[in-house]
Coordinates of N, CA and C in Angstrom, one line a residue:
X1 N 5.7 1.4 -2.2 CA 5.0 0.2 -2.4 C 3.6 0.3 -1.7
X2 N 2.8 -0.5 -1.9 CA 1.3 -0.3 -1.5 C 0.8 -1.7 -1.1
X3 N 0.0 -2.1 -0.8 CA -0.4 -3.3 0.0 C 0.1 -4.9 -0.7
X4 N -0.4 -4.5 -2.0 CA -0.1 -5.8 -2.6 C 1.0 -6.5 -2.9
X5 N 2.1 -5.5 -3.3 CA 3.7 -5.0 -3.1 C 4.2 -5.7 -2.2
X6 N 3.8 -5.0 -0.9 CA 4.1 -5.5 0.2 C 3.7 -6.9 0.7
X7 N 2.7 -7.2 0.4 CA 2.4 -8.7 1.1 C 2.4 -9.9 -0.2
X8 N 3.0 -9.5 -0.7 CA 2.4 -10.8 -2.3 C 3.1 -11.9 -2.4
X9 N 4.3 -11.8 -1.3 CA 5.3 -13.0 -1.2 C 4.8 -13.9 0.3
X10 N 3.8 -13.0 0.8 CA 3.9 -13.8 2.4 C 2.0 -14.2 3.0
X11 N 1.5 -14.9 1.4 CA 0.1 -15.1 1.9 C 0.2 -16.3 2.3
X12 N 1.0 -16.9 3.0 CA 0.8 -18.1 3.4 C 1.6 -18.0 5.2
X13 N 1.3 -16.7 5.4 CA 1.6 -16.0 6.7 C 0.5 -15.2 6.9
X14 N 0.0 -15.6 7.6 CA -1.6 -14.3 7.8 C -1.3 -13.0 8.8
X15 N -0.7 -13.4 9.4 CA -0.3 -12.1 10.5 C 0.8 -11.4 10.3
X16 N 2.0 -12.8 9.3 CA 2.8 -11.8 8.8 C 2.6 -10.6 7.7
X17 N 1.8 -10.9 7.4 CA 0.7 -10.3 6.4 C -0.2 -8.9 6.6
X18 N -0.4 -9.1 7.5 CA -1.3 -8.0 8.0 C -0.2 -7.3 8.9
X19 N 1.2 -7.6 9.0 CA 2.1 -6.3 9.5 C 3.0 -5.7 8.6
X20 N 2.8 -6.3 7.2 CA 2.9 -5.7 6.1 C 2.4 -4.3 5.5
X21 N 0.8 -4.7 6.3 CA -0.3 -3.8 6.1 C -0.2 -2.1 7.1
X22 N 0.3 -3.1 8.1 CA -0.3 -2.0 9.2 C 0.3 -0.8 9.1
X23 N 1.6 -0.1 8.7 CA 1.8 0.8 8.6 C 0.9 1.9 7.8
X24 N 0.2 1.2 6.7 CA -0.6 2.1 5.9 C -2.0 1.9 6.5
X25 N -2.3 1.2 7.3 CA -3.7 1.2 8.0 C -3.4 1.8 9.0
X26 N -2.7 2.3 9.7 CA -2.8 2.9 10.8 C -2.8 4.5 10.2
X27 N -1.8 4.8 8.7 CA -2.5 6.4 8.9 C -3.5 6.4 8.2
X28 N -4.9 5.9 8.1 CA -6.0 6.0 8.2 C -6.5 5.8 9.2
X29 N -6.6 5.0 9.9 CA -7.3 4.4 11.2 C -6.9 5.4 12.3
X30 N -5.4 5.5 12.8 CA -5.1 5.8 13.8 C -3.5 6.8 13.6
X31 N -4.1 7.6 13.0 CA -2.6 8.6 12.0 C -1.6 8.9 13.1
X32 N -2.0 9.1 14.2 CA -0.3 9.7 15.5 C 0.2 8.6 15.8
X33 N -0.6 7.2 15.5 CA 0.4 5.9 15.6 C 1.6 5.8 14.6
X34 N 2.6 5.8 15.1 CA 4.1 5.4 14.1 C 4.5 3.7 14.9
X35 N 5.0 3.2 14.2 CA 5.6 1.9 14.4 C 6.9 1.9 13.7
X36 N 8.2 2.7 14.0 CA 9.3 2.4 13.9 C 10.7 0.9 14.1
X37 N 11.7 0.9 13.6 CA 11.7 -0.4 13.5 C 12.8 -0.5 15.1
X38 N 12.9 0.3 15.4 CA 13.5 0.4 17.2 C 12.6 0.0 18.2
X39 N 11.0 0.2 17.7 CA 10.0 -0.2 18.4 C 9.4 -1.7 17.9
X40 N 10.0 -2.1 17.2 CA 9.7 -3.4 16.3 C 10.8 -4.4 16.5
X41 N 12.4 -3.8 16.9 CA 13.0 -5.1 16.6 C 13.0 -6.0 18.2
X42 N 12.7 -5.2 19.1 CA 12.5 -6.2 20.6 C 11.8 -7.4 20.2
X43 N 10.5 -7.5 19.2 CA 9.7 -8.1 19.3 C 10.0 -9.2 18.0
X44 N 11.0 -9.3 17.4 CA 11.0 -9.9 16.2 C 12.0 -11.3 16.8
X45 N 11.4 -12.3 17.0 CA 12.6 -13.5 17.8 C 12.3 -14.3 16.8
X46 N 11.9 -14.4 15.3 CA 12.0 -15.2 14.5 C 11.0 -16.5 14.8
X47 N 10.3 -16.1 15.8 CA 8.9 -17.2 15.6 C 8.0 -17.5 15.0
X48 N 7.0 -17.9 14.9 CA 5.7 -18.1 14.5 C 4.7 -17.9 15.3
X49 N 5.1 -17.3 16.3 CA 4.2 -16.3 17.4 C 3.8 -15.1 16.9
X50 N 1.9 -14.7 17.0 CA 1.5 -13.6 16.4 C 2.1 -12.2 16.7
X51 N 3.0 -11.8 17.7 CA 3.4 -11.0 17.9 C 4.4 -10.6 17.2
X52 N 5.5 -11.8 17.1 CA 6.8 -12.2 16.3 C 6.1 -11.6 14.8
X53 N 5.5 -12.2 14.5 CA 5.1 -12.1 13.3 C 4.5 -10.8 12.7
X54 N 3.4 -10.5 13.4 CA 3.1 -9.1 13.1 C 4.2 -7.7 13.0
X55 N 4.8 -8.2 14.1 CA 6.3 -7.4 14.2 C 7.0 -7.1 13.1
X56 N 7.7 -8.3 12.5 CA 8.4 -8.7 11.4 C 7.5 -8.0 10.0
X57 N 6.5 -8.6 10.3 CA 5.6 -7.9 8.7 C 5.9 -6.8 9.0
X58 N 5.7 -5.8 9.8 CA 5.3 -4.1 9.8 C 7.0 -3.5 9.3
X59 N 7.8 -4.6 10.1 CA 9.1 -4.4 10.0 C 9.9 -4.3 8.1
X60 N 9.4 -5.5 7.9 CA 9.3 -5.4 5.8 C 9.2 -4.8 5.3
X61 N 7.8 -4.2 5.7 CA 7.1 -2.9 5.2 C 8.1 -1.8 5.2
X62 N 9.1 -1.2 6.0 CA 9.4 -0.7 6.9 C 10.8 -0.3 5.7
X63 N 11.3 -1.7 6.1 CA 12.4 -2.1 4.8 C 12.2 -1.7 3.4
X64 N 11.1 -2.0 2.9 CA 10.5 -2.3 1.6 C 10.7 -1.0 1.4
X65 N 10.3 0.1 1.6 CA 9.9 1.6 1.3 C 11.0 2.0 1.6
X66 N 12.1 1.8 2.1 CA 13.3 1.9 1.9 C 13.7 2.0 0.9
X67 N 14.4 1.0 0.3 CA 14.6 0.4 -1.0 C 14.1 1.2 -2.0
X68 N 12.4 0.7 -2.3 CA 11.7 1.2 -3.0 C 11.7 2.3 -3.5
X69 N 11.6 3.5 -2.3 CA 11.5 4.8 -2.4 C 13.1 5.4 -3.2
X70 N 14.1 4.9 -3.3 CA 15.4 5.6 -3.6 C 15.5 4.7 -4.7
X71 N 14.9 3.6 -5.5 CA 14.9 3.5 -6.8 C 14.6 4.3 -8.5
X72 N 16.1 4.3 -8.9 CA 15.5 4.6 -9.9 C 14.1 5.4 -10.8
X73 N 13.7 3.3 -11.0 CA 12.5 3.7 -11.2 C 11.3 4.3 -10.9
X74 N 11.3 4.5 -9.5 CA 10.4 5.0 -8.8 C 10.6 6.8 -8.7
X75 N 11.8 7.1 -9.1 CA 11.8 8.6 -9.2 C 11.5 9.1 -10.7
X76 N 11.9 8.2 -11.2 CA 11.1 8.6 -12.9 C 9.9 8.1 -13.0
X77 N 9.5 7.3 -12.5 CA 7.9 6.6 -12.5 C 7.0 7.9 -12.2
X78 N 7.7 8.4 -10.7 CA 6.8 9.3 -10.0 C 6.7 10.5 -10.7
X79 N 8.2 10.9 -11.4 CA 8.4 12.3 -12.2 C 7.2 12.4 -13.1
X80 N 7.3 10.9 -13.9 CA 6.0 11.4 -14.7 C 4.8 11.4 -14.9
X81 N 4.5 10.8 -13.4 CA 2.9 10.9 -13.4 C 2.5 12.2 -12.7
X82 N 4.0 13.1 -11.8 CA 3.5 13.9 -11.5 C 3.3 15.0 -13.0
X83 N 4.0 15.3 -13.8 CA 3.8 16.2 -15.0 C 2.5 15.8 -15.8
X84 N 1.8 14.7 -15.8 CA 0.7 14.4 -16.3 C -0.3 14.9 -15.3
X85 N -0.1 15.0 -13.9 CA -1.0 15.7 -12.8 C -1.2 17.0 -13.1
X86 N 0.1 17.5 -13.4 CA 0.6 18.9 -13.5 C -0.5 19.9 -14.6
X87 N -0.3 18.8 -15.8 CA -1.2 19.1 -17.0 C -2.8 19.0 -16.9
X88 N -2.8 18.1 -15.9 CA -4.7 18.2 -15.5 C -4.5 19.2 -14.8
X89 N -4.4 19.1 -14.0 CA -4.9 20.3 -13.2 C -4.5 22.0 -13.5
X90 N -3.7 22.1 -14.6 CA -3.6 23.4 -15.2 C -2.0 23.7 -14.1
X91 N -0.7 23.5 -13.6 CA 0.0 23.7 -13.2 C -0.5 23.0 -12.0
X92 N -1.7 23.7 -10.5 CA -2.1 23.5 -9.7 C -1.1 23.7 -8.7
X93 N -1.0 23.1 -7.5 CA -0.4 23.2 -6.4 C 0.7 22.1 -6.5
X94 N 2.0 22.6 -7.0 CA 3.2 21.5 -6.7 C 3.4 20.3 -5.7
X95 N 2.9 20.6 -4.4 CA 3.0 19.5 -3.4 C 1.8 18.6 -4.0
X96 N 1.1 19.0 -3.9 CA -0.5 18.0 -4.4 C 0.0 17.6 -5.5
X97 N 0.5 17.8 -6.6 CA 0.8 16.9 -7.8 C 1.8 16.2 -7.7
X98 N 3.0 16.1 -6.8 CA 3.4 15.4 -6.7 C 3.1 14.5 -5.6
X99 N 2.1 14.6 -4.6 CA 1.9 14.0 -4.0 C 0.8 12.2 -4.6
X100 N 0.6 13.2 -5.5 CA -0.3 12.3 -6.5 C 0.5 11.4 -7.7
X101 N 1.8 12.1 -7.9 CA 2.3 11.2 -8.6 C 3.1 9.9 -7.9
X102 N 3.4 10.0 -6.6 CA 3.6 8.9 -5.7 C 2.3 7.6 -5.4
X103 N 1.2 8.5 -4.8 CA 0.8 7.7 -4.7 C 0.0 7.0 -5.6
X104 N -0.4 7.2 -7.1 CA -1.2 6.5 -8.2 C 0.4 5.4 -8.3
X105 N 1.5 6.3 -8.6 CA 1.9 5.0 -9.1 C 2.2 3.8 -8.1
X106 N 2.1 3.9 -6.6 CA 2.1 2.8 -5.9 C 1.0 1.9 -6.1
X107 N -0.2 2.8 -6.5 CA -1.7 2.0 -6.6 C -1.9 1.4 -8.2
X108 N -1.1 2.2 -8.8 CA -0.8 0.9 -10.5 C 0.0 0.5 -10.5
X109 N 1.1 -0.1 -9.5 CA 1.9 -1.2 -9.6 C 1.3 -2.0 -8.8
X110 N 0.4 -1.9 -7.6 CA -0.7 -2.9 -7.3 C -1.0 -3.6 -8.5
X111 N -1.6 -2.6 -8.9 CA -2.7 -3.0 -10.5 C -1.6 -4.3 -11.3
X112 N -0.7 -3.5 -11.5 CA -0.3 -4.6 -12.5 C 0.3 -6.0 -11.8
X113 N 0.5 -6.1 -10.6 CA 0.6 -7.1 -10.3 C -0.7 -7.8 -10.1
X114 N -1.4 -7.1 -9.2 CA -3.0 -7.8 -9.4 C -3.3 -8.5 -11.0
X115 N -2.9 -7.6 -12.2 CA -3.2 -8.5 -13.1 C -2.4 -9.6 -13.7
X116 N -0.9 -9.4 -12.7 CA 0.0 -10.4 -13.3 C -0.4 -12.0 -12.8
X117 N -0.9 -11.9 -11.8 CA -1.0 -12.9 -10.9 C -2.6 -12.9 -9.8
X118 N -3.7 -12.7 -10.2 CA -4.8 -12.4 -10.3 C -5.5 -13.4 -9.4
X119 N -4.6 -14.6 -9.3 CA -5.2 -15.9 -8.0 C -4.4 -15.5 -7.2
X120 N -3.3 -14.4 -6.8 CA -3.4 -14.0 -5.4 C -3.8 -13.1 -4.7
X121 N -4.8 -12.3 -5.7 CA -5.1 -11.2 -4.7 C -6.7 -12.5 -3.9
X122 N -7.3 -13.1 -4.9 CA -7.7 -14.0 -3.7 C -7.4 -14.7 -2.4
X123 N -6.2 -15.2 -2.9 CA -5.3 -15.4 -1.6 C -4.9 -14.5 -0.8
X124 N -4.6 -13.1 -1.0 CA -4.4 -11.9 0.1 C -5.6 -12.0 0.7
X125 N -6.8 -11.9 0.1 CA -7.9 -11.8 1.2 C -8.3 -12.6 2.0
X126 N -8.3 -14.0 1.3 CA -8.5 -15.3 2.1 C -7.6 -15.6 3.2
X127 N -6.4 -14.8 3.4 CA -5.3 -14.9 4.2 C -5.9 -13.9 5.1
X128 N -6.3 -12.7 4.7 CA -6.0 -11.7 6.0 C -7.9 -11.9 6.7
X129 N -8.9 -12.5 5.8 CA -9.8 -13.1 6.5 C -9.8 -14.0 7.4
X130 N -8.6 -14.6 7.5 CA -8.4 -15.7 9.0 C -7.8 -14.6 10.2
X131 N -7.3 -13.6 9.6 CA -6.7 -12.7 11.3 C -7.8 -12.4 12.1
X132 N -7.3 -12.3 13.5 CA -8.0 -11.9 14.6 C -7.9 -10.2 15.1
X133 N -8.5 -9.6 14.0 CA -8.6 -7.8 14.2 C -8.2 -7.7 15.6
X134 N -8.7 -7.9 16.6 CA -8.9 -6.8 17.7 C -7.1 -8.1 18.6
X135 N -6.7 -9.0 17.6 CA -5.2 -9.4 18.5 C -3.9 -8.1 17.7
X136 N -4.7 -8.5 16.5 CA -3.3 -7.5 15.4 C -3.6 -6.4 16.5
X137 N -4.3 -5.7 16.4 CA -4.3 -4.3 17.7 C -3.8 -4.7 18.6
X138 N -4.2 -5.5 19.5 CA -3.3 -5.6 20.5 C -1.7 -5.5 20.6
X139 N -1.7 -6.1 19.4 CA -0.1 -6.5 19.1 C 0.6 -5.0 18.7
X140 N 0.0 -4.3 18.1 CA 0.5 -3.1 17.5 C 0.5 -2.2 18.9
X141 N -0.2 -2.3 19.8 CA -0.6 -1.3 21.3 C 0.7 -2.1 21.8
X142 N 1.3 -3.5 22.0 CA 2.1 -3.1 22.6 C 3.6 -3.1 22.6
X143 N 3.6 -2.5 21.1 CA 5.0 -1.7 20.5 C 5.0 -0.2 20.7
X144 N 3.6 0.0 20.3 CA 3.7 1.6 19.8 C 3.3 2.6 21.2
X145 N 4.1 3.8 20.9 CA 4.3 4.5 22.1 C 2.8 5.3 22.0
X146 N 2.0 5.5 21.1 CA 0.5 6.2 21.4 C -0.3 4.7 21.0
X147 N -1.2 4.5 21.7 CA -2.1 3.2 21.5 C -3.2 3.5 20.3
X148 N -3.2 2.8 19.4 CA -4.7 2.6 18.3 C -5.5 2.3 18.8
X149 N -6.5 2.8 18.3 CA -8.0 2.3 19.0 C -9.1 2.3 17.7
X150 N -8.7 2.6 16.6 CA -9.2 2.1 15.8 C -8.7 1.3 15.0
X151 N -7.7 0.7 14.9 CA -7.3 -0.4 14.1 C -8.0 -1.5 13.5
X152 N -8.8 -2.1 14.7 CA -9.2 -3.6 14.5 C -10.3 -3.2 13.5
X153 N -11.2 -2.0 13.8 CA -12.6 -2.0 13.3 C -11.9 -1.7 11.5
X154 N -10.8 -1.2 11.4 CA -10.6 -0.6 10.1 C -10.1 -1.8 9.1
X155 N -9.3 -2.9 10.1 CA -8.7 -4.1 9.4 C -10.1 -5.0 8.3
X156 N -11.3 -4.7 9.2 CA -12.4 -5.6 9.2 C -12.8 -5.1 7.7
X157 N -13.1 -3.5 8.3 CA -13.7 -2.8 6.6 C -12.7 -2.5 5.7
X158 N -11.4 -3.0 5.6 CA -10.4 -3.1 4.5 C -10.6 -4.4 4.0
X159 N -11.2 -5.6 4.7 CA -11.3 -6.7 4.2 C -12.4 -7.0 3.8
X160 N -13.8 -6.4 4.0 CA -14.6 -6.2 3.5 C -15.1 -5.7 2.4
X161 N -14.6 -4.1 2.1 CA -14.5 -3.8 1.1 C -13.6 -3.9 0.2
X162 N -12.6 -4.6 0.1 CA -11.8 -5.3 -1.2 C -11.3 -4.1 -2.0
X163 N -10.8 -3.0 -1.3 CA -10.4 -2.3 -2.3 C -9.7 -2.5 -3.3
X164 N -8.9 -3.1 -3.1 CA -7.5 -3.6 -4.4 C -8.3 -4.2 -5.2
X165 N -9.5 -4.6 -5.5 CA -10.5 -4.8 -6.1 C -10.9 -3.5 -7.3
X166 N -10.5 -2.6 -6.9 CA -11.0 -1.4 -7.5 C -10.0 -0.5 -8.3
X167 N -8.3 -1.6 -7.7 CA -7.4 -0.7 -9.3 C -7.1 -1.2 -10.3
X168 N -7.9 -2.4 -11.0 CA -8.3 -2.6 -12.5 C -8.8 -1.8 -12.9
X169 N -9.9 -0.7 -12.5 CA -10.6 -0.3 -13.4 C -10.3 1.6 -13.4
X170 N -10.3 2.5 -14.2 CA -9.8 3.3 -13.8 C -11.1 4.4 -12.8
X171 N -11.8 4.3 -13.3 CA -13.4 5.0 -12.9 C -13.0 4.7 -11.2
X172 N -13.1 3.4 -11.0 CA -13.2 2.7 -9.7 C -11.8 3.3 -8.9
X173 N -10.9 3.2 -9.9 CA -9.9 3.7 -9.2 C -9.9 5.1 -8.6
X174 N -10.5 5.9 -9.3 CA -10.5 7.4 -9.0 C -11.5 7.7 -8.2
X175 N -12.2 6.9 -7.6 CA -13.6 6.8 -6.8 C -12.1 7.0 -5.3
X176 N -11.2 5.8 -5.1 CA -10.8 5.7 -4.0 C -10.0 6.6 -4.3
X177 N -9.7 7.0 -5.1 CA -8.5 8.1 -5.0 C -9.1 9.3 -4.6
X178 N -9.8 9.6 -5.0 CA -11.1 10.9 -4.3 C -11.2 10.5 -2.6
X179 N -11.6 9.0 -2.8 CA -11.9 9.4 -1.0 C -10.1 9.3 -0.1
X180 N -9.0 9.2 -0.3 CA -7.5 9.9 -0.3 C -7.7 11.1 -0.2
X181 N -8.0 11.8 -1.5 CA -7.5 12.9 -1.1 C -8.9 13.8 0.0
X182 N -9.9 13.1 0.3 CA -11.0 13.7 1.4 C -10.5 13.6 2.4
X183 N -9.8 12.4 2.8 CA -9.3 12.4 3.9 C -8.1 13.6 3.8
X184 N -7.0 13.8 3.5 CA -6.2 14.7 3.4 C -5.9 16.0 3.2
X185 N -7.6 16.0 3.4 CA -8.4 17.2 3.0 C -7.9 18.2 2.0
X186 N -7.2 17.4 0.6 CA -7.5 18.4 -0.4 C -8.9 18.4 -1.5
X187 N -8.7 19.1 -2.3 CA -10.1 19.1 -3.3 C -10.1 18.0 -4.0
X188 N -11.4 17.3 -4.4 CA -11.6 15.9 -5.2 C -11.0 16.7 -7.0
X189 N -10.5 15.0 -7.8 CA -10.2 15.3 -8.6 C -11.4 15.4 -9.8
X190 N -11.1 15.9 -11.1 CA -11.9 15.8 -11.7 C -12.5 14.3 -12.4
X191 N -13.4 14.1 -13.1 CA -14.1 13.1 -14.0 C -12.3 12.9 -14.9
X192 N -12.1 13.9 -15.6 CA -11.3 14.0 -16.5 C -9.5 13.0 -16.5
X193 N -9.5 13.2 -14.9 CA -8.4 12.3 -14.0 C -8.4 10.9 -14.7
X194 N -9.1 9.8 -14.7 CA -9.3 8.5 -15.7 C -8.4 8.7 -16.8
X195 N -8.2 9.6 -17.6 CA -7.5 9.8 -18.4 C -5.5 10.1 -18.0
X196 N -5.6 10.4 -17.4 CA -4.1 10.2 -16.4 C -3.8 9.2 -15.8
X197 N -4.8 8.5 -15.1 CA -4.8 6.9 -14.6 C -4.6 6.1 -15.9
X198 N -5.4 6.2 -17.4 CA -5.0 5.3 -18.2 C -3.7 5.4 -18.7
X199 N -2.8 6.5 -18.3 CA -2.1 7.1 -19.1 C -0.9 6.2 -18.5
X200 N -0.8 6.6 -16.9 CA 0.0 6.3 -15.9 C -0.1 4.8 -15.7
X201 N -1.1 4.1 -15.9 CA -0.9 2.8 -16.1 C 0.3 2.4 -17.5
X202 N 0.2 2.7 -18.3 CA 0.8 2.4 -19.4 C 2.3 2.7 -18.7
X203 N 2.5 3.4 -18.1 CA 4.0 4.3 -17.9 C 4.5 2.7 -17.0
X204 N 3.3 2.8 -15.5 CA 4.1 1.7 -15.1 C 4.2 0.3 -15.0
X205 N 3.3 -0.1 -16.1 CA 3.4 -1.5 -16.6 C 4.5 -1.5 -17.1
X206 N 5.0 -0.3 -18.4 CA 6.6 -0.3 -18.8 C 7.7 -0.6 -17.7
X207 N 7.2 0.3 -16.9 CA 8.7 0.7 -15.5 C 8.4 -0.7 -15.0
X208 N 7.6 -1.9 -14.3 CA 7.2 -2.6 -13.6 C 8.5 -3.3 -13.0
X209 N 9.4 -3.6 -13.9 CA 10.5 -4.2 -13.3 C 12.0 -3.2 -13.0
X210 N 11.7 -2.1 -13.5 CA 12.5 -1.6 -12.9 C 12.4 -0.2 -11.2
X211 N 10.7 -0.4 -11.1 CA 9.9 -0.5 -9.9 C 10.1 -1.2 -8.4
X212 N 10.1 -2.8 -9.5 CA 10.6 -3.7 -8.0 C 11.7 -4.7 -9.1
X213 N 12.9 -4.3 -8.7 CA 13.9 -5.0 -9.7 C 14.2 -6.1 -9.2
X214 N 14.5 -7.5 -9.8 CA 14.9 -8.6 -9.3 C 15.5 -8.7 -8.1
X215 N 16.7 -8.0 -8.1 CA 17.8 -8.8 -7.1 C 17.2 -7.7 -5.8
X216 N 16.2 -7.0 -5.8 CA 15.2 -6.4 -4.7 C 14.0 -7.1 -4.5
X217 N 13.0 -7.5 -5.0 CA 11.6 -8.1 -5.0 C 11.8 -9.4 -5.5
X218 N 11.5 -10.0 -4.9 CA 11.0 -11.2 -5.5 C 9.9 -11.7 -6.5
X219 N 9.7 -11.7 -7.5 CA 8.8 -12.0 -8.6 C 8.3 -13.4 -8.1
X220 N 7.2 -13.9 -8.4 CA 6.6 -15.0 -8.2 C 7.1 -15.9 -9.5

């Protein structure tokens, strides 16, 4: 699951919200940060205290990819976006193509929820624009056994630049997908990629529900 996945039941929790998030902002921001849920459940007393709360979100997250990852659909979803990788890139490197068939289709099942329900990704932002960056850090520093130090600044420019803004389109999508795999320092993909993005969208608009299946996700 990928951000929107994760938080699309809890925008009326801001902090629970943004611990939804943190696991995947931290391996950008601050990658030797882990937040395990042994290090998470001290802190979960079922309050509405930002600590409680951020806790809990990171802890979902935590859960969620659980689940998610050992479904069905998600091992055929992934099988076949990695063989459509496999085909672009002329065979290429096995790990890298499948690495890519994971993560597009976490970022077009964003997509199609973004399009199923299109007044909440306003409300995702409008929600995690009321958090206080530099407390979620704090909060995260005092679970985690190595401290972030870049977190807060990263929360700011994830909310600024709107990326889930950018997996409607497929051009736009492969823009961020390029800067993925810079960070992870493999080679950018080609122009030609859009064409596996449109492909791979169709795949998981089909799978969508059997992605995040009822009696697991909650549908709005």
């Amino acid at each position: 699951m990928n951000y929107f996945a994760h938080g699309l039941n809890s925008l009326d929790r801001p902090y629970f919200l943004a611990g939804t998030a943190i696991p995947d902002w931290l391996s950008v921001s601050d990658r030797p940060v882990r937040l395990r849920p042994r290090l998470l459940d001290p802190w979960i007393d079922g309050s509405s205290e930002l600590q409680s709360e951020v806790a809990a979100g990171a802890k979902q997250h935590l859960d969620d990819d659980q689940w998610f990852h050992a479904t069905r659909g998600f091992v055929e979803t992934t099988g076949e976006l990695t063989v459509l990788f496999r085909g672009l890139l002329a065979g290429g490197d096995g790990f890298r193509c499948g690495f890519l068939g994971h993560i597009v289709s976490e970022m077009l099942l964003d997509s199609i929820l973004i399009e199923t329900y299109p007044d909440r990704l306003r409300d995702y932002y409008a929600a995690l624009a009321e958090i206080d960056a530099a407390a979620v850090q704090a909060a995260v520093n005092r679970m985690a056994r190595v401290p972030a130090e870049r977190l807060a600044a990263f929360i700011e420019l994830f909310v600024r630049e709107r990326i889930l803004d950018c997996y409607q389109d497929d051009e736009r999508l492969l823009r961020r997908l390029n800067q993925v795999q810079h960070r992870v320092k493999l080679a950018p993909l080609p122009p030609e990629t859009v064409e596996v993005l449109s492909a791979g969208r169709e795949i998981v608009r089909r799978r969508a529900r059997d992605l995040l299946p009822p009696d697991r996700f909650l549908w709005p």
